Every structure is written in structure tokens, then in C-alpha cells.
mmCIF file of C-alpha atoms and ligand atoms in Angstrom:
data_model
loop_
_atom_site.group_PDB
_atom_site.id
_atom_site.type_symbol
_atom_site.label_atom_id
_atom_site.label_comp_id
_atom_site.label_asym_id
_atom_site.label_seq_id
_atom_site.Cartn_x
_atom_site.Cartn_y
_atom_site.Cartn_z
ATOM 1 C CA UNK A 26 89.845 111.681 92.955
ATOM 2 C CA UNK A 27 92.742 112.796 90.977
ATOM 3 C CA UNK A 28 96.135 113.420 90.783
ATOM 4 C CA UNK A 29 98.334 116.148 89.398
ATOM 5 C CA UNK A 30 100.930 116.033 87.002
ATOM 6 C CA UNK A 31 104.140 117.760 86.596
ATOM 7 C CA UNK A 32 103.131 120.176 83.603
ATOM 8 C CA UNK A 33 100.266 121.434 86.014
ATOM 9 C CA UNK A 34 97.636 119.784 84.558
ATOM 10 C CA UNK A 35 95.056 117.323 86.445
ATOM 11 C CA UNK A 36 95.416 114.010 85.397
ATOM 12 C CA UNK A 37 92.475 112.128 85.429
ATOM 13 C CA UNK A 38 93.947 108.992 84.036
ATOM 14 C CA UNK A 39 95.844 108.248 86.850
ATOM 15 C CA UNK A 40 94.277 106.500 89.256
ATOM 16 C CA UNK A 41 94.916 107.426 93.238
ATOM 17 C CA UNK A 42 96.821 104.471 95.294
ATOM 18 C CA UNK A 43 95.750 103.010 98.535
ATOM 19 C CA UNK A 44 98.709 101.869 101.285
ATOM 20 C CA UNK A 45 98.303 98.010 102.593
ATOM 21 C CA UNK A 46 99.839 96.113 105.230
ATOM 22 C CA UNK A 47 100.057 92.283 104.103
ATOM 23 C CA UNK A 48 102.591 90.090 106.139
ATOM 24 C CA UNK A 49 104.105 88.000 103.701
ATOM 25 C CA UNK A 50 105.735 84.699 104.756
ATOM 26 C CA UNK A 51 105.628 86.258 108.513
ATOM 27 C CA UNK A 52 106.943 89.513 106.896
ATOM 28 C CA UNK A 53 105.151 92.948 107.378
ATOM 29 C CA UNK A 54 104.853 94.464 104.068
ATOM 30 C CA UNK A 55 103.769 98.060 103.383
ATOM 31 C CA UNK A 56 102.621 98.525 100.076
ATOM 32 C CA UNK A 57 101.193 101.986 98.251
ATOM 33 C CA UNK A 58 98.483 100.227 95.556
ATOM 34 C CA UNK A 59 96.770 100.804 92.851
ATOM 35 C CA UNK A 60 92.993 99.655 94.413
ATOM 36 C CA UNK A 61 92.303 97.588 91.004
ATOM 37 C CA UNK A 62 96.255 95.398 91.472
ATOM 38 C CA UNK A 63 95.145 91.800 92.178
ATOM 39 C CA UNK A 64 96.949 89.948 95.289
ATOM 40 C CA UNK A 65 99.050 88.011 92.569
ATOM 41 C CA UNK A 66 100.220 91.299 90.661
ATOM 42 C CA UNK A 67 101.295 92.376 94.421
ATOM 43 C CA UNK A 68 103.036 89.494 95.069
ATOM 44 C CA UNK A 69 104.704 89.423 91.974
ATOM 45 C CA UNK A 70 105.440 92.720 90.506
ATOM 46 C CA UNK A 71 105.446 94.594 93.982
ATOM 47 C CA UNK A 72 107.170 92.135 96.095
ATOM 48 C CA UNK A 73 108.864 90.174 93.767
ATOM 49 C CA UNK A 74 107.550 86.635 95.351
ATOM 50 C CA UNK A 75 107.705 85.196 91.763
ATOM 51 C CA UNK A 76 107.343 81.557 93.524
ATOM 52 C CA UNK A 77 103.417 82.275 92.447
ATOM 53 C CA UNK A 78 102.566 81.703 89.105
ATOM 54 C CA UNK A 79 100.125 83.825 86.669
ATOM 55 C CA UNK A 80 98.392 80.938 84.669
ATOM 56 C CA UNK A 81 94.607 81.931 83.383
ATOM 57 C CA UNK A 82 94.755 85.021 85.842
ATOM 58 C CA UNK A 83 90.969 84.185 85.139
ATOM 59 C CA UNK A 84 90.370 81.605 88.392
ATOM 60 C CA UNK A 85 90.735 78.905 85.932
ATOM 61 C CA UNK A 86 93.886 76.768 86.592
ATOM 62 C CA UNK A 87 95.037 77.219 89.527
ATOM 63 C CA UNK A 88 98.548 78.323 89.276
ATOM 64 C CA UNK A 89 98.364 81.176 91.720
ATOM 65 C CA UNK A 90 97.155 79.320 94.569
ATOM 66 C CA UNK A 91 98.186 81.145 98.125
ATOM 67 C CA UNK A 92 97.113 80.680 101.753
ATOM 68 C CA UNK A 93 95.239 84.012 103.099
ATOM 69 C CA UNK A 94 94.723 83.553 106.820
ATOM 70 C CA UNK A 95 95.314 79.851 106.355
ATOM 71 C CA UNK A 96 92.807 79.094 103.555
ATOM 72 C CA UNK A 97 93.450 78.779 99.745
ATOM 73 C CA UNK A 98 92.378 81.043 97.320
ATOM 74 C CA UNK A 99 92.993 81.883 93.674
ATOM 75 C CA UNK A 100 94.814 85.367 94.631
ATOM 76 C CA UNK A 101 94.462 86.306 90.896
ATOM 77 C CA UNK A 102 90.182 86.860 91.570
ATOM 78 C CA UNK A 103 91.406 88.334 94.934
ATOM 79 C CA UNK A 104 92.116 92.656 94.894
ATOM 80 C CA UNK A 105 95.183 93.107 97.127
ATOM 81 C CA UNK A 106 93.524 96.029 98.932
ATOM 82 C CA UNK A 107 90.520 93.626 100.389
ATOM 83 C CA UNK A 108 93.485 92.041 102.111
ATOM 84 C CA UNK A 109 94.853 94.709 104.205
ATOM 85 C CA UNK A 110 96.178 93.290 107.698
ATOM 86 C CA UNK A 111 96.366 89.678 106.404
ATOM 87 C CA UNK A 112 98.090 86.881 106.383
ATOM 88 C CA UNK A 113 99.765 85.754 103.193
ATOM 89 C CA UNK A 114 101.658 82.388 102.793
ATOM 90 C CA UNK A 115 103.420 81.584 99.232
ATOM 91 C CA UNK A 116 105.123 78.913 97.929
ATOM 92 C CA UNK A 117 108.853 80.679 99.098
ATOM 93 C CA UNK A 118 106.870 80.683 102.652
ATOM 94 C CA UNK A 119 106.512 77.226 103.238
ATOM 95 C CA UNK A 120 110.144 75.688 103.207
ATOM 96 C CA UNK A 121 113.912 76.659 102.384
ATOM 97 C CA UNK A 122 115.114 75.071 99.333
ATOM 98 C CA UNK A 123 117.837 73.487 102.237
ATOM 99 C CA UNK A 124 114.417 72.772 104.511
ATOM 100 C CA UNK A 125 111.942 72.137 102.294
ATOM 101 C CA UNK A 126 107.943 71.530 103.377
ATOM 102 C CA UNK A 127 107.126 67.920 103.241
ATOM 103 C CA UNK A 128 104.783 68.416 100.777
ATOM 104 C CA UNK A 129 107.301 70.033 98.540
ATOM 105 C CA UNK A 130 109.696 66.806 99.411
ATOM 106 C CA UNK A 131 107.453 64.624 98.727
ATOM 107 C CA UNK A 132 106.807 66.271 94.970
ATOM 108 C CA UNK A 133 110.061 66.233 94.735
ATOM 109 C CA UNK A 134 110.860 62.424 95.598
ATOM 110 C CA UNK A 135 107.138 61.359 93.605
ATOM 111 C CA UNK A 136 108.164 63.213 90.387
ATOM 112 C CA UNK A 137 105.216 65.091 90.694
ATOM 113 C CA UNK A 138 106.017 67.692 87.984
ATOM 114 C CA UNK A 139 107.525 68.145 84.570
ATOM 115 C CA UNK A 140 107.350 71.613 83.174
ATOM 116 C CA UNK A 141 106.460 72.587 87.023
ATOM 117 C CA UNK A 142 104.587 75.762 85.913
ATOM 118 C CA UNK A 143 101.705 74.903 88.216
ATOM 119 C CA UNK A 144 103.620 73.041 90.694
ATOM 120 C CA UNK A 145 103.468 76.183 92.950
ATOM 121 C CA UNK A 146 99.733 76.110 93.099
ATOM 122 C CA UNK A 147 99.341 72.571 93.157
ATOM 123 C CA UNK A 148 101.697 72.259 96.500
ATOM 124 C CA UNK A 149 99.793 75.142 98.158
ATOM 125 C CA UNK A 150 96.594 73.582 97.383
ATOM 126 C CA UNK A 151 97.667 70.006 98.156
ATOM 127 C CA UNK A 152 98.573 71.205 101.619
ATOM 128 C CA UNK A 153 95.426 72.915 102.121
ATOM 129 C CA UNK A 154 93.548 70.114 101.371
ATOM 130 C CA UNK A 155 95.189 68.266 103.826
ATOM 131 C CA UNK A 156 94.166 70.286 106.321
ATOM 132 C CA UNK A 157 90.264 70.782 105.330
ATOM 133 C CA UNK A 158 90.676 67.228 105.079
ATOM 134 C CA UNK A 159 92.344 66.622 109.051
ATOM 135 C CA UNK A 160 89.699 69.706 109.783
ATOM 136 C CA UNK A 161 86.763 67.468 108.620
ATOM 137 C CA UNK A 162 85.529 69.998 106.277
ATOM 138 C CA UNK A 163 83.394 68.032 103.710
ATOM 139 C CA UNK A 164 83.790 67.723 99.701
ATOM 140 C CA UNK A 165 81.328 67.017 96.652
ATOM 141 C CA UNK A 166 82.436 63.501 97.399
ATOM 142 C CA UNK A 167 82.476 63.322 100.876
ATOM 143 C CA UNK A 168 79.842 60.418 101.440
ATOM 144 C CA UNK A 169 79.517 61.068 105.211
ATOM 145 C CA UNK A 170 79.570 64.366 106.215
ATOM 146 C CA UNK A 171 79.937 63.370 109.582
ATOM 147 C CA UNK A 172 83.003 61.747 108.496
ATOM 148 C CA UNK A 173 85.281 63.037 106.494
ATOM 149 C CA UNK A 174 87.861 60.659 106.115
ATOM 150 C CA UNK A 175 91.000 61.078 103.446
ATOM 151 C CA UNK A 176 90.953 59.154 99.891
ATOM 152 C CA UNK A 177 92.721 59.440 96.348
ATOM 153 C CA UNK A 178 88.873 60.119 95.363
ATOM 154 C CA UNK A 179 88.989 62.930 98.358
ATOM 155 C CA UNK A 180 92.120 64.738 96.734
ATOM 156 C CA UNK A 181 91.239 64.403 93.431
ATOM 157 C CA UNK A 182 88.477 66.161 93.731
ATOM 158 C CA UNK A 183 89.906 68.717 95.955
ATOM 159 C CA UNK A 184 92.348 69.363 93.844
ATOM 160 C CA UNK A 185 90.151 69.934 90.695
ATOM 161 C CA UNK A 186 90.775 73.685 90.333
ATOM 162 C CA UNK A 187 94.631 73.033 89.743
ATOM 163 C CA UNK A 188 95.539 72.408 86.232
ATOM 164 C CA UNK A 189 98.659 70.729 85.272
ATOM 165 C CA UNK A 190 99.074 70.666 80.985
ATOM 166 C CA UNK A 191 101.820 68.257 81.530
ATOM 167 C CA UNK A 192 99.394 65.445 83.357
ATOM 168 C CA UNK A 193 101.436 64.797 86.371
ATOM 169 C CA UNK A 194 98.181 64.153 87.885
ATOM 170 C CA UNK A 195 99.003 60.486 89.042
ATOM 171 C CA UNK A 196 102.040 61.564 90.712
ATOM 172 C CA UNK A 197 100.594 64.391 92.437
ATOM 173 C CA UNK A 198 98.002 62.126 94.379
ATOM 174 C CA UNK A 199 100.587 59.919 94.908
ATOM 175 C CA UNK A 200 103.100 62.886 96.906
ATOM 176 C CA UNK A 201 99.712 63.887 98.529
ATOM 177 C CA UNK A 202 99.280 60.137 99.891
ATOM 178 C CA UNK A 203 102.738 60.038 100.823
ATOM 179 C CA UNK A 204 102.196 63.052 103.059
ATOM 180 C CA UNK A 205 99.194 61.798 104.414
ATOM 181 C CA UNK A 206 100.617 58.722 105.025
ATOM 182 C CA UNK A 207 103.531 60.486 107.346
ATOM 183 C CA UNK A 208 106.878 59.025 105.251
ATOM 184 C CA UNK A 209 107.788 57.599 102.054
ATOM 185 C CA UNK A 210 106.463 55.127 100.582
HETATM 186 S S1 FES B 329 96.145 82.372 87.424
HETATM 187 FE FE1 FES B 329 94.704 82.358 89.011
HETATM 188 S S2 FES B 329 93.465 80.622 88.623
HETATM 189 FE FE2 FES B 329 94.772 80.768 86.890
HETATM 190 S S1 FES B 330 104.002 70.196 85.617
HETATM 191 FE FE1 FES B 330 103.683 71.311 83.803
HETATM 192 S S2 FES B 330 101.741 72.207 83.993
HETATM 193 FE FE2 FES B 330 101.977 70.936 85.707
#
């Protein structure tokens, strides 16, 4: 298909768009896409949710970690049109800065970041695997899969696809534990 331009002449560089309905932190969003824009360009550059970060943007690191439908994914591998009538939850979904998410709290009080360029992900992702975990849903660790019960080893290993170049890794578990745990420490 293409398009026309306004000397006249058929443009066949220009690539026809495809509309979208995502509801974005429980709002309906109606977006007109180019089919190849990745879910984190659309959050991003369409909708201006720059809460999620662009990292790799190669499913390396982690950074752009949402919830589609409840479950994680790397929304940079993920083409925003394969998501039309979904759920999306980002980072600016999941608490106020004046209410935050536990999760983000406890980050917060575990100095869990420094540069906090993948802290986005790493939340999203730390919450998620707190509910596979309460969901039973076994890891490359899990020892009994008929029993999938939460440990440091359990997170770690869940959280393997989020990089942090700053090596807040210790404090991470430990905000994930707190969670867990139901309180501060
Ligand atoms: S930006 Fe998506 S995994 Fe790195
Ligand atoms: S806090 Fe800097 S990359 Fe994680």
C-alpha cells in the first residue's frame, strides 16, 4: 500500500499507519501507528510515558520492562500493533509520587538505585516476580516445582534480565525482601 504526497506523486517510502486501542495506566488510548513502532517507541514518543526507559532496545537489559495484561515483557521486542485492546501498566501506573507502590517505597527507603536509569524496569519486574512467585509459577532454580516458595536465590534469578551498570544489585533484593516480607525491615 501507499500513500500520496502533496506534489501528486505516490510515495512509496511512506509507510501506511494502523489505529490501536491500548489502555494505558487504566487509560484508553487511540493511537494511528506506524505497524513497525515498538510498544516502547509508543509509549514514549506517542504517549509521552517517558517513566520507561530505552536501554539496549535489543531485549538485553531490561530497562523497558512493562506489564501487558499483567505479565512482564521487554516492550522494546514487542510491536505496538500486536497489542491492540490491551492492557498496559508503566512505571507512572503503579503509584503517585504522593502514593507511591510499595515496591517503589521500598527502593526508595533500601537505596536501591544510583544513576536509576534502570530503576523503572527493575521495579516493574521486581513486582512481577512477586507475583509469579505468590502464583507458584516455577524458575530455573525452583527446586520443587510443586513448591515454589520465595528466596534471595528465587529473585535473583528472576530478575536476571534487568541490568543495573551501577550494581545496586544487593539493595534491590533487599527492597524485594522487604516487600515480600510485608514492612520494613
Ligand atoms: S531496552 Fe528493552 S531490554 Fe533493553
Ligand atoms: S541504578 Fe544505575 S543502572 Fe541501575
Amino acid at each position: 500500500m501507499t500513500q500520496t504526497s502533496s506534489n501528486g506523486f505516490t510515495d512509496r517510502s511512506v509507510p501506511p499507519t494502523v489505529a490501536v486501542r491500548l489502555t494505558v495506566n487504566g487509560q484508553e488510548q487511540q493511537l494511528q501507528l506506524d505497524p513497525r513502532v515498538s510498544l516502547l517507541d509508543a509509549l514514549r514518543e506517542h504517549l509521552h510515558l517517558t517513566g520507561t526507559k530505552k536501554g539496549c532496545d535489543h531485549g538485553q537489559c531490561g530497562a523497558c520492562t512493562v506489564h501487558v495484561n499483567g505479565t512482564r515483557i521487554n516492550s522494546c521486542l514487542s510491536l505496538a500493533v500486536t497489542h491492540d485492546g490491551d492492557e498496559i501498566t508503566t512505571i507512572e501506573g503503579l503509584g503517585r509520587p504522593e502514593q507511591l507502590h510499595p515496591m517503589q517505597a521500598a527502593f526508595v527507603e533500601c537505596d536501591g538505585f544510583q544513576c536509576g536509569y534502570c530503576t523503572p524496569g527493575q521495579i516493574m519486574a521486581a513486582v512481577a516476580t512477586l507475583d509469579e512467585i505468590g502464583r507458584g509459577v516455577p524458575s530455573h532454580v525452583t527446586e520443587d516445582l510443586n513448591d515454589v516458595a520465595y528466596s534471595d536465590l528465587e529473585v535473583r534469578e528472576r530478575m536476571s534480565g534487568n541490568i543495573c551498570r551501577c550494581a545496586a544489585y544487593p539493595n534491590i533484593v533487599q527492597a524485594v525482601r522487604q516487600v515480600h516480607d510485608g514492612g520494613a525491615e
